[in-house]
XYZ file of C-alpha atoms in Angstrom:
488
model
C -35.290 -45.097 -1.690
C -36.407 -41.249 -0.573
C -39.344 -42.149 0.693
C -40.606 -45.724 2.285
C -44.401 -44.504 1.915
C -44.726 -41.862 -0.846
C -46.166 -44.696 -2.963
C -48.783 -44.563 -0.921
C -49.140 -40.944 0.419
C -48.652 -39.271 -3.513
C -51.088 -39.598 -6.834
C -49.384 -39.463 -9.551
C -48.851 -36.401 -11.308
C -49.021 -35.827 -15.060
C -47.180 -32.652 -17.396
C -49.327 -30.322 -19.009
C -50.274 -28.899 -21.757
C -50.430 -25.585 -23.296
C -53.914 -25.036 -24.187
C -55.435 -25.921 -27.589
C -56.307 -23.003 -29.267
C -52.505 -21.196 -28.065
C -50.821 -24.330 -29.796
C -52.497 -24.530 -32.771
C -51.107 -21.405 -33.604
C -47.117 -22.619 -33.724
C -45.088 -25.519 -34.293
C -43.100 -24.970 -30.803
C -43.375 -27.552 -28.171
C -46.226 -27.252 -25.644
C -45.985 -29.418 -22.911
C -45.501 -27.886 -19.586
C -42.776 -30.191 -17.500
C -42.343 -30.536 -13.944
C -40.840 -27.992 -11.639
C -38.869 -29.289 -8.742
C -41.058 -30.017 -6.429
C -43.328 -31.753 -8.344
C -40.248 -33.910 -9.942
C -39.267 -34.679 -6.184
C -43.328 -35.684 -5.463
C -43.396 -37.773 -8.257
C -40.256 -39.299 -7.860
C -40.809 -40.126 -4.310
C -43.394 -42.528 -5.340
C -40.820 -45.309 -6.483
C -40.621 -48.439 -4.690
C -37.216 -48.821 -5.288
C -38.352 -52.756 -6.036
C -36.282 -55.656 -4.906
C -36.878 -56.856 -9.020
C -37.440 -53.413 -10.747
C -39.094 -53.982 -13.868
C -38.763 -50.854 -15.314
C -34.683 -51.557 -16.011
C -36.078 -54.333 -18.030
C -38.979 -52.721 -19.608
C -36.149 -50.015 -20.611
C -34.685 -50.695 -23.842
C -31.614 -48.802 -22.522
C -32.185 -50.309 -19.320
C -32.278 -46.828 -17.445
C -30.953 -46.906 -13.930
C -34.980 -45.784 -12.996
C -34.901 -45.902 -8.989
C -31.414 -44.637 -8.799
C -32.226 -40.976 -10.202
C -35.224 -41.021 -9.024
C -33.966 -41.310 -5.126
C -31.335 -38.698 -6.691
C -34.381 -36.125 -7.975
C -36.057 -36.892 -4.269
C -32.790 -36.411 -2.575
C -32.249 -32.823 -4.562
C -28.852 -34.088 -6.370
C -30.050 -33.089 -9.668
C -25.979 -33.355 -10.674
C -25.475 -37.241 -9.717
C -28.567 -37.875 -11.434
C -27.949 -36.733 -14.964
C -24.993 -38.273 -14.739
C -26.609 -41.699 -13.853
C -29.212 -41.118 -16.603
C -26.243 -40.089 -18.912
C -24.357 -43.611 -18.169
C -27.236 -45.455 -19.787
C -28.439 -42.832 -22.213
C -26.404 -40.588 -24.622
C -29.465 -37.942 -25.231
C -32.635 -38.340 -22.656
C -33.934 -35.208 -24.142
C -35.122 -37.352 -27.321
C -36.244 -40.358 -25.264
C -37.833 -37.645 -22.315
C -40.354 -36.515 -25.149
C -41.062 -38.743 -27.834
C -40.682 -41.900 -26.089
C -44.165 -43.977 -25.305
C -41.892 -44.503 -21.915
C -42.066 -48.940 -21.850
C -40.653 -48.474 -18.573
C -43.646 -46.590 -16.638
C -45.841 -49.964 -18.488
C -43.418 -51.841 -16.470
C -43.468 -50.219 -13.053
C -44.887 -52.318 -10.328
C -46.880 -49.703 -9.374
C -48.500 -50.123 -12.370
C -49.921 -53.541 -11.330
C -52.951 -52.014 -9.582
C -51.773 -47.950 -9.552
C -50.731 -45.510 -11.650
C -46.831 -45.936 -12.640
C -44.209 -43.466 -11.737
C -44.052 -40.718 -14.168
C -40.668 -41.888 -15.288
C -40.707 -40.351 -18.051
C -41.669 -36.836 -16.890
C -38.607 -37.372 -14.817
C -36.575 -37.443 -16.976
C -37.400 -35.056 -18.646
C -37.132 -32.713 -15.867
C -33.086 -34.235 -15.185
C -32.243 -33.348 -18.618
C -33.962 -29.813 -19.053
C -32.230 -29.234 -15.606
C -28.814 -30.039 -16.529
C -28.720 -27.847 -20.001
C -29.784 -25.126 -18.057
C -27.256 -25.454 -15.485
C -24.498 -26.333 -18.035
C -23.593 -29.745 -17.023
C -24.078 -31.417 -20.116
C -20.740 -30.797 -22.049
C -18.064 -32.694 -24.583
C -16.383 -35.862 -23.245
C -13.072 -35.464 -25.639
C -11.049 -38.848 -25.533
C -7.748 -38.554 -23.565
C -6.077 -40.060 -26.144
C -6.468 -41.098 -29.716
C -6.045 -44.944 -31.229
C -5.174 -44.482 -34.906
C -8.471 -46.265 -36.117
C -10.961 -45.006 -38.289
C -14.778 -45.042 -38.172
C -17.255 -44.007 -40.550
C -21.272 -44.437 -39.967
C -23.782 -44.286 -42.344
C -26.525 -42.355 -41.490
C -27.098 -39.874 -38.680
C -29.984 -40.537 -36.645
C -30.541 -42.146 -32.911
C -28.702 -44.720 -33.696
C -25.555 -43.235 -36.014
C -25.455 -40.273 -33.127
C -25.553 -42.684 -30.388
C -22.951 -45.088 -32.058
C -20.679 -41.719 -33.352
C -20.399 -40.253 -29.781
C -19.448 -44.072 -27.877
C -16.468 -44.383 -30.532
C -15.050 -40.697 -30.305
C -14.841 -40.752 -26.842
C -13.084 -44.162 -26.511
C -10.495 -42.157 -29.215
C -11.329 -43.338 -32.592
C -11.525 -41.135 -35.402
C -15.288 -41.411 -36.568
C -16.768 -39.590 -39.629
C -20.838 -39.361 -39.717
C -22.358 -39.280 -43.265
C -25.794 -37.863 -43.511
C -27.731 -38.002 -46.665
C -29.790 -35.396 -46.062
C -28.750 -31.738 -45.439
C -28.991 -31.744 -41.632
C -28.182 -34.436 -38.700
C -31.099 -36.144 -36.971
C -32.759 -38.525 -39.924
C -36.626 -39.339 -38.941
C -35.997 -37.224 -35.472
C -34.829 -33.882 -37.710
C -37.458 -34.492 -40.569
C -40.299 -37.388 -39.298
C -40.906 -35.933 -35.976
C -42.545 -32.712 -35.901
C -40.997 -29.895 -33.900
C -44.492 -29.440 -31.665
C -43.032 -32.446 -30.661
C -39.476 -31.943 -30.509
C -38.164 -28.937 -31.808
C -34.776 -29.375 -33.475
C -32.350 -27.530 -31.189
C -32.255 -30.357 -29.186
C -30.516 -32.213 -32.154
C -28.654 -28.970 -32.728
C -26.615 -28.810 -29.468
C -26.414 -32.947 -29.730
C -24.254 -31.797 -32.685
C -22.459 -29.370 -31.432
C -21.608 -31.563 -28.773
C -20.131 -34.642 -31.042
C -18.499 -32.336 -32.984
C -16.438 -30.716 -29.686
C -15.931 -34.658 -29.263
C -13.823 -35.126 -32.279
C -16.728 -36.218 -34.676
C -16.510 -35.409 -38.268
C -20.368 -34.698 -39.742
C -20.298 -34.741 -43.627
C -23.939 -33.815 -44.619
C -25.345 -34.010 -48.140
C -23.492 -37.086 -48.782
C -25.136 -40.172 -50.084
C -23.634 -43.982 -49.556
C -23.961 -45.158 -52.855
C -25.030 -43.993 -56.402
C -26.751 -41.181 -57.014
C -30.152 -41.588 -58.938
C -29.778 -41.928 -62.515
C -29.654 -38.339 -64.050
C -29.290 -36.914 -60.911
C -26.566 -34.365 -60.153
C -27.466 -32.121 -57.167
C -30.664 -33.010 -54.955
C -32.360 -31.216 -52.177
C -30.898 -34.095 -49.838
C -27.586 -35.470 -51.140
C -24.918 -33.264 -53.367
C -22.292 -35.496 -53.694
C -21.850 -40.104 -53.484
C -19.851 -42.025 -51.794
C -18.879 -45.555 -52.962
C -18.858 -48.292 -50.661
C -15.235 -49.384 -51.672
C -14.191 -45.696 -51.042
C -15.380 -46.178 -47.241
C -13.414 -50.120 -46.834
C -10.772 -48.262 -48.652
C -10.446 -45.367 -46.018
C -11.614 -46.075 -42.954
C -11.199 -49.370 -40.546
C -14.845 -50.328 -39.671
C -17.901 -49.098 -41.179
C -21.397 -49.126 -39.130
C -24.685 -48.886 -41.092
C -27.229 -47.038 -39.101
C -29.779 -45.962 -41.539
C -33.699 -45.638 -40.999
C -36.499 -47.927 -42.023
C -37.466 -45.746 -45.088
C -39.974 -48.046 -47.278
C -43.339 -46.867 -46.574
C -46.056 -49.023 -46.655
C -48.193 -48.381 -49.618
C -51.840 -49.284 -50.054
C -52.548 -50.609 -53.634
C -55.903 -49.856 -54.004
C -57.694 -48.043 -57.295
C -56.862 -44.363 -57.692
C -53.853 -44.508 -56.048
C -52.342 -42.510 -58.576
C -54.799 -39.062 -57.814
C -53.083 -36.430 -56.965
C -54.018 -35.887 -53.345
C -52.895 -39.364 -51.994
C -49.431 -38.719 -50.040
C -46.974 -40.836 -47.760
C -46.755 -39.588 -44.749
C -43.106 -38.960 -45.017
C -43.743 -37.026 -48.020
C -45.750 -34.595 -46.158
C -43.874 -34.386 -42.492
C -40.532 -33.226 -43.217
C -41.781 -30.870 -45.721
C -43.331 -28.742 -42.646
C -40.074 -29.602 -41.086
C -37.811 -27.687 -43.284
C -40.228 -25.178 -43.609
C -39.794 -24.893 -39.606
C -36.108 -25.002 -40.332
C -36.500 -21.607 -42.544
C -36.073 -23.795 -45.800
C -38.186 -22.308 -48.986
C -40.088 -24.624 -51.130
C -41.571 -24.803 -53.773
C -45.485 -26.603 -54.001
C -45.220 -27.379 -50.093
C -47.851 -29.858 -49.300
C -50.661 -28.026 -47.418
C -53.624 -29.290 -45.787
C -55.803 -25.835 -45.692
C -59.149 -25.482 -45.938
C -59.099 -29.447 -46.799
C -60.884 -32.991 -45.825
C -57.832 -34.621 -44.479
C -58.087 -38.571 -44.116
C -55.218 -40.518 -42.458
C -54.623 -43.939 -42.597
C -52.677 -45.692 -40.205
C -53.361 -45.432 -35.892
C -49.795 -45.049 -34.459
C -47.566 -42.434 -34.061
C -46.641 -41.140 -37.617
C -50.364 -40.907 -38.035
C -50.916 -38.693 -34.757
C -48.592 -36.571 -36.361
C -50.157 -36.117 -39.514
C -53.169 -34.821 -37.341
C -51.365 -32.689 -35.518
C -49.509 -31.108 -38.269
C -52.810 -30.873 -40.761
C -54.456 -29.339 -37.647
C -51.801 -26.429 -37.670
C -52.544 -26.323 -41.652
C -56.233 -25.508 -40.865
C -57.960 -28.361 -42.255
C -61.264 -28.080 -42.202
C -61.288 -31.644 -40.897
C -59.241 -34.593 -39.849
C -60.180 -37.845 -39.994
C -58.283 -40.797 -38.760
C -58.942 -44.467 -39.952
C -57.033 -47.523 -38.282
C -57.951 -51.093 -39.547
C -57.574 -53.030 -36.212
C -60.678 -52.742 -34.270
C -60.588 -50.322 -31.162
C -58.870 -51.572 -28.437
C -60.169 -51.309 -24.729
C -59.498 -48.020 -22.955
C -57.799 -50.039 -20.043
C -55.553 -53.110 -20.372
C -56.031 -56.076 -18.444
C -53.053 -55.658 -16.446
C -53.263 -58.908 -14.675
C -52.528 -60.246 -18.222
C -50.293 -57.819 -19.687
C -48.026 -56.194 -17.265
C -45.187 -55.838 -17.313
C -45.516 -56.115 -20.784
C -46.438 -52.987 -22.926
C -50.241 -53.223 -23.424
C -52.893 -53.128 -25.949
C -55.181 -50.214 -25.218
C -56.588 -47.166 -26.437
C -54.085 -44.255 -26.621
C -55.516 -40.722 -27.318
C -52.399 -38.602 -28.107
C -52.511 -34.616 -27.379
C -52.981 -34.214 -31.408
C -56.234 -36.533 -31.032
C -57.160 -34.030 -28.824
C -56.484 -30.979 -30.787
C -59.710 -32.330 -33.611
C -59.798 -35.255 -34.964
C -62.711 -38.047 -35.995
C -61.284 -41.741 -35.157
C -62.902 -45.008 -37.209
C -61.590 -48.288 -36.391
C -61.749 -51.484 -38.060
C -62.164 -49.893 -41.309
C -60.717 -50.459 -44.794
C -60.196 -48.399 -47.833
C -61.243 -50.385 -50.685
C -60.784 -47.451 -53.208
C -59.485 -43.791 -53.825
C -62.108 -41.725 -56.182
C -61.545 -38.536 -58.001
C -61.999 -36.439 -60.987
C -59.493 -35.003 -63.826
C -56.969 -37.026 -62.156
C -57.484 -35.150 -58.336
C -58.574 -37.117 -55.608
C -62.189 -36.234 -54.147
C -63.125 -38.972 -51.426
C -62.400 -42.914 -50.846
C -64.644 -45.508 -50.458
C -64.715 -47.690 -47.506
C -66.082 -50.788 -45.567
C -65.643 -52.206 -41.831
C -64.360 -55.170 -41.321
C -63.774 -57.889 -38.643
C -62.200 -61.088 -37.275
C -63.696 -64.048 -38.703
C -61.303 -67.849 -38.306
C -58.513 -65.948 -38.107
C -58.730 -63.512 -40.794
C -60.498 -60.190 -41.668
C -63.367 -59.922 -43.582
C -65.609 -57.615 -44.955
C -69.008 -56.589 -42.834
C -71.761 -56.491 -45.104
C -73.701 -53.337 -45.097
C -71.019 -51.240 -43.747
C -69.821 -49.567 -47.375
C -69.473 -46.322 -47.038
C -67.361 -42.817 -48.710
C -65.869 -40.451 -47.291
C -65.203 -36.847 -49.099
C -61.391 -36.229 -49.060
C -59.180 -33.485 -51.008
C -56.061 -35.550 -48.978
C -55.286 -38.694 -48.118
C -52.054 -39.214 -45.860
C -50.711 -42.482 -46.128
C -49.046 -43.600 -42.655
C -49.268 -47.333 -42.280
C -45.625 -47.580 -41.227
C -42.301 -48.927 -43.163
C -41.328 -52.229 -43.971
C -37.842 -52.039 -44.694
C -35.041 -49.603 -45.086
C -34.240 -48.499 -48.695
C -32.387 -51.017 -50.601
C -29.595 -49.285 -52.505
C -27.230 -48.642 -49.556
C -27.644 -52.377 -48.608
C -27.200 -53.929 -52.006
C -24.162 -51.789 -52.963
C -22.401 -53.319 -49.991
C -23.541 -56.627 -50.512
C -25.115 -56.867 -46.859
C -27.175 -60.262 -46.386
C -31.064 -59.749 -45.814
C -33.828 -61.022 -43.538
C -36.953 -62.182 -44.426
C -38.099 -58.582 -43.931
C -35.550 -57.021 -46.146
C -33.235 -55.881 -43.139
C -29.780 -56.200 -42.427
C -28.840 -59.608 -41.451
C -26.976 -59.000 -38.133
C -27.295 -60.504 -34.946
C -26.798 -58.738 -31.434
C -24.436 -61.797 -29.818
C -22.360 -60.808 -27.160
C -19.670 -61.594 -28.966
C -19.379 -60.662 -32.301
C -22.529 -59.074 -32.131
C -23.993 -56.277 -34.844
C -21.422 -57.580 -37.763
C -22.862 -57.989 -41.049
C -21.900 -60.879 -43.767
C -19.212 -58.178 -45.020
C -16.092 -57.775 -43.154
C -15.514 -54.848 -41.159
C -19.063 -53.906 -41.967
C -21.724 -53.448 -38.941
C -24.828 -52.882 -38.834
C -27.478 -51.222 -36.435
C -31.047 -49.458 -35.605
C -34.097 -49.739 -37.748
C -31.802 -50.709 -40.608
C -31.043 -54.076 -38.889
C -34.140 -54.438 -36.857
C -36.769 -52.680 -38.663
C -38.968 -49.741 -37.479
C -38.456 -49.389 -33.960
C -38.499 -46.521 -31.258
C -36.069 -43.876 -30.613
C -35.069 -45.396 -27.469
C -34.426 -48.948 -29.447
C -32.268 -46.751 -31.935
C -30.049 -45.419 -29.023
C -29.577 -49.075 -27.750
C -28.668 -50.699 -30.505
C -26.258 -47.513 -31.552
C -24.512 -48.196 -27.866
C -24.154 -51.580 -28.168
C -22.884 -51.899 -31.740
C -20.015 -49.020 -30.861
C -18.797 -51.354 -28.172
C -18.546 -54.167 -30.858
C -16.632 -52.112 -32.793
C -14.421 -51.127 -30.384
C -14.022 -54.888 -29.357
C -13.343 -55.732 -32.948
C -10.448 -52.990 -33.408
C -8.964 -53.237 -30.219
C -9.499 -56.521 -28.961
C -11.788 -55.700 -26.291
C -13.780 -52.735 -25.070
C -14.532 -50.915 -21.586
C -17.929 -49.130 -23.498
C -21.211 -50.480 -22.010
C -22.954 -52.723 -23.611
């Protein structure tokens, strides 16, 4: 602990922003992290707790007071490489995570938490610039082969355990580049993609083979080349050739909303319109990119994949943004007596909110409208709790003009082909059947076969992605070898 008191002496202190009208202008990130002192302020505000919550609000389970008394202290070396030991690529997490762990913080009882996140952050940005992040080549080699399927979070997290215990591990990638919903759902305001890059770069200094383009499974009927897979791979071909197989694909299924007119052209999923920006970023030419200038943009669906639909239409120039969420607005506080250390209900304004954009809660779309097949506006009504379920509020009908309608309600499973084709058991939500035992834990019904990330558990968080991508390497490096010195 740096500093008995600094609880009590320091506020807390929040990164900033680029302003508005500067970031509209670009897709590069704009948030302004700490320097050093203010890392060693903020830092010097943990408790170091005798129960610290915020391991356990951690998905990862982040050693939190540890670098922090390490940022304090000034040993900016020790503590990447105690963030590292829990955490295969904090850069991700020390952006785009919603950072459980600060919900967590004791502090946050009656105070603002420790700006854990910001921390890290700062440990990370530190330790690229000063070169200490580099490959971790096994010292020697054990003769088995790994191949995972699908290279986001999880796959990268899962790839880089098992080459540096000394298995051979191949990474196939559908699409054309590494990353999956981090290269092509988040946008790069967010996280721009040479963080993924040098991830790469890294895992492939490791001993990792990356085979992009390359789809597990059949190739749509009729197709031959795509603009995200070139050649198949059968599932026999993979038991055949390599000695465990680990499925780490995304949750992929959008939700759809079934309502009249929507067939107009105009009414998109949201991951029809996100990575199309993305490979523009990526210096990618398209063909009938969809734009949002000079247009009414509606998005429905509150979380995070709608913020980023804002954000992105924003940088369009739409001449508005509207976002609808059906759950009614939550309280701009939590009732932390009740929730913590739980992560709470509340209102969350992101920094696209802020950037222009109209927010309607507790509001349904009960049809899409348009003319000569184009979409021109949706009609809505509010709705409400009533004995359990929602109902209608009469009075409240209303339509709203609209030239697009981004649909970002969230996914309910992952794509069904690569799961059939290997015969993996389901859930009740169409995931991978695979449990996270101890022992045992991420196998599938299939032998040999594993399975982890949102493709087991559904659609989860980054930082859930690079958990489950740890643990299921050390399972497979239990199950060919007989036991396993990874963490778990």
């Amino acid at each position: 602990m740096g500093k008995i008191t600094g609880f009590m002496e320091y506020e807390r202190i929040e990164e900033g922003y680029k302003p508005v009208p500067e970031r509209l202008k670009n897709y590069k990130e704009f948030v302004v992290g700490l320097d050093d002192a203010q890392a060693k302020t903020q830092a010097a505000r943990c408790m170091d707790c005798g129960t610290p919550f915020c391991n356990s609000g951690c998905p990862v389970n982040n050693i939190i007071p540890d670098f922090n008394d390490l940022v304090y202290q000034g040993d900016w070396k020790n503590a990447i490489d105690v963030l590292h030991s829990t955490n295969n690529f904090p850069e991700f997490t020390g952006r785009i995570c919603p950072a459980p762990c600060e919900a967590a913080c004791v502090l946050n009882v009656n105070d603002d938490p420790v700006g854990i996140k910001s921390i890290e952050h700062a440990i990370i940005d530190r330790a690229w610039a000063e070169g200490w992040v580099k490959p971790q080549p096994a010292t020697h080699k054990t003769g088995k082969k790994v191949a995972v399927v699908g290279s986001g979070p999880a796959g990268m997290a899962a790839a880089q355990q098992l080459a540096r215990v000394g298995h051979e591990v191949t990474l196939f990638e559908k699409n054309d580049r590494v990353g999956g919903l981090l290269r092509y759902g988040i946008p790069d305001f967010k996280m721009e993609k040479s963080h993924i890059d040098r991830r790469v770069e890294q895992i492939k200094a490791e001993g990792v083979t990356v085979r992009t383009g390359v789809l597990v499974g059949a190739l749509p009927k009729g197709s031959k080349v795509t603009n995200w897979a070139k050649e198949s791979v059968s599932p026999e071909q993979l038991q055949a050739q390599f000695d465990a197989i680990i499925l780490t694909g995304g949750s992929e299924q959008s939700r759809d909303l079934p309502v009249p007119g929507r067939d107009l052209e105009g009414v998109y999923f949201a991951m029809e319109f996100l990575p199309q920006q993305n490979k523009v970023n990526a210096g990618d030419k398209l063909k009938h990119q969809l734009r949002a200038d000079g247009k009414h943009v509606i998005v429905i669906g509150g979380g995070d994949t709608g913020s980023d639909c804002v954000g992105t239409s924003n940088r369009h120039g739409a001449a508005s943004v509207t976002q609808f969420e059906v759950m009614p607005q939550p309280p701009a506080e939590e009732n932390r007596p009740l929730t913590w250390p739980n992560w709470p209900m509340k209102l969350r304004t992101s920094s696209s909110h802020d950037e222009g954009c109209s927010r309607e809660f507790a509001i349904s779309t009960k049809e899409f409208i348009g003319e000569k097949g184009k979409l021109t506006g949706l009609k809505t009504v509010h709705i409400e709790l009533k004995d359990g379920k929602m109902v209608e509020v009469p009075g409240t009908e209303k339509t709203y003009p609209a030239d697009m309608v981004l649909l970002a309600m969230g996914f309910v499973n992952p794509v069904s082909t690569v799961l059939d084709a290997f015969g993996i058991e389901k859930d009740a939500r169409g995931n991978a059947r695979a449990s996270t035992d101890f022992v045992g834990g991420y196998a599938t019904n299939v032998p040999k076969v594993f399975a982890a990330g949102d493709v087991r558990r559904g659609q989860s968080l980054v930082v859930w992605a690079i958990r489950e991508g740890r643990q299921a390497a050390r399972s497979v490096d239990e199950f060919l070898m007989g036991f396993s010195d990874l963490p778990r």
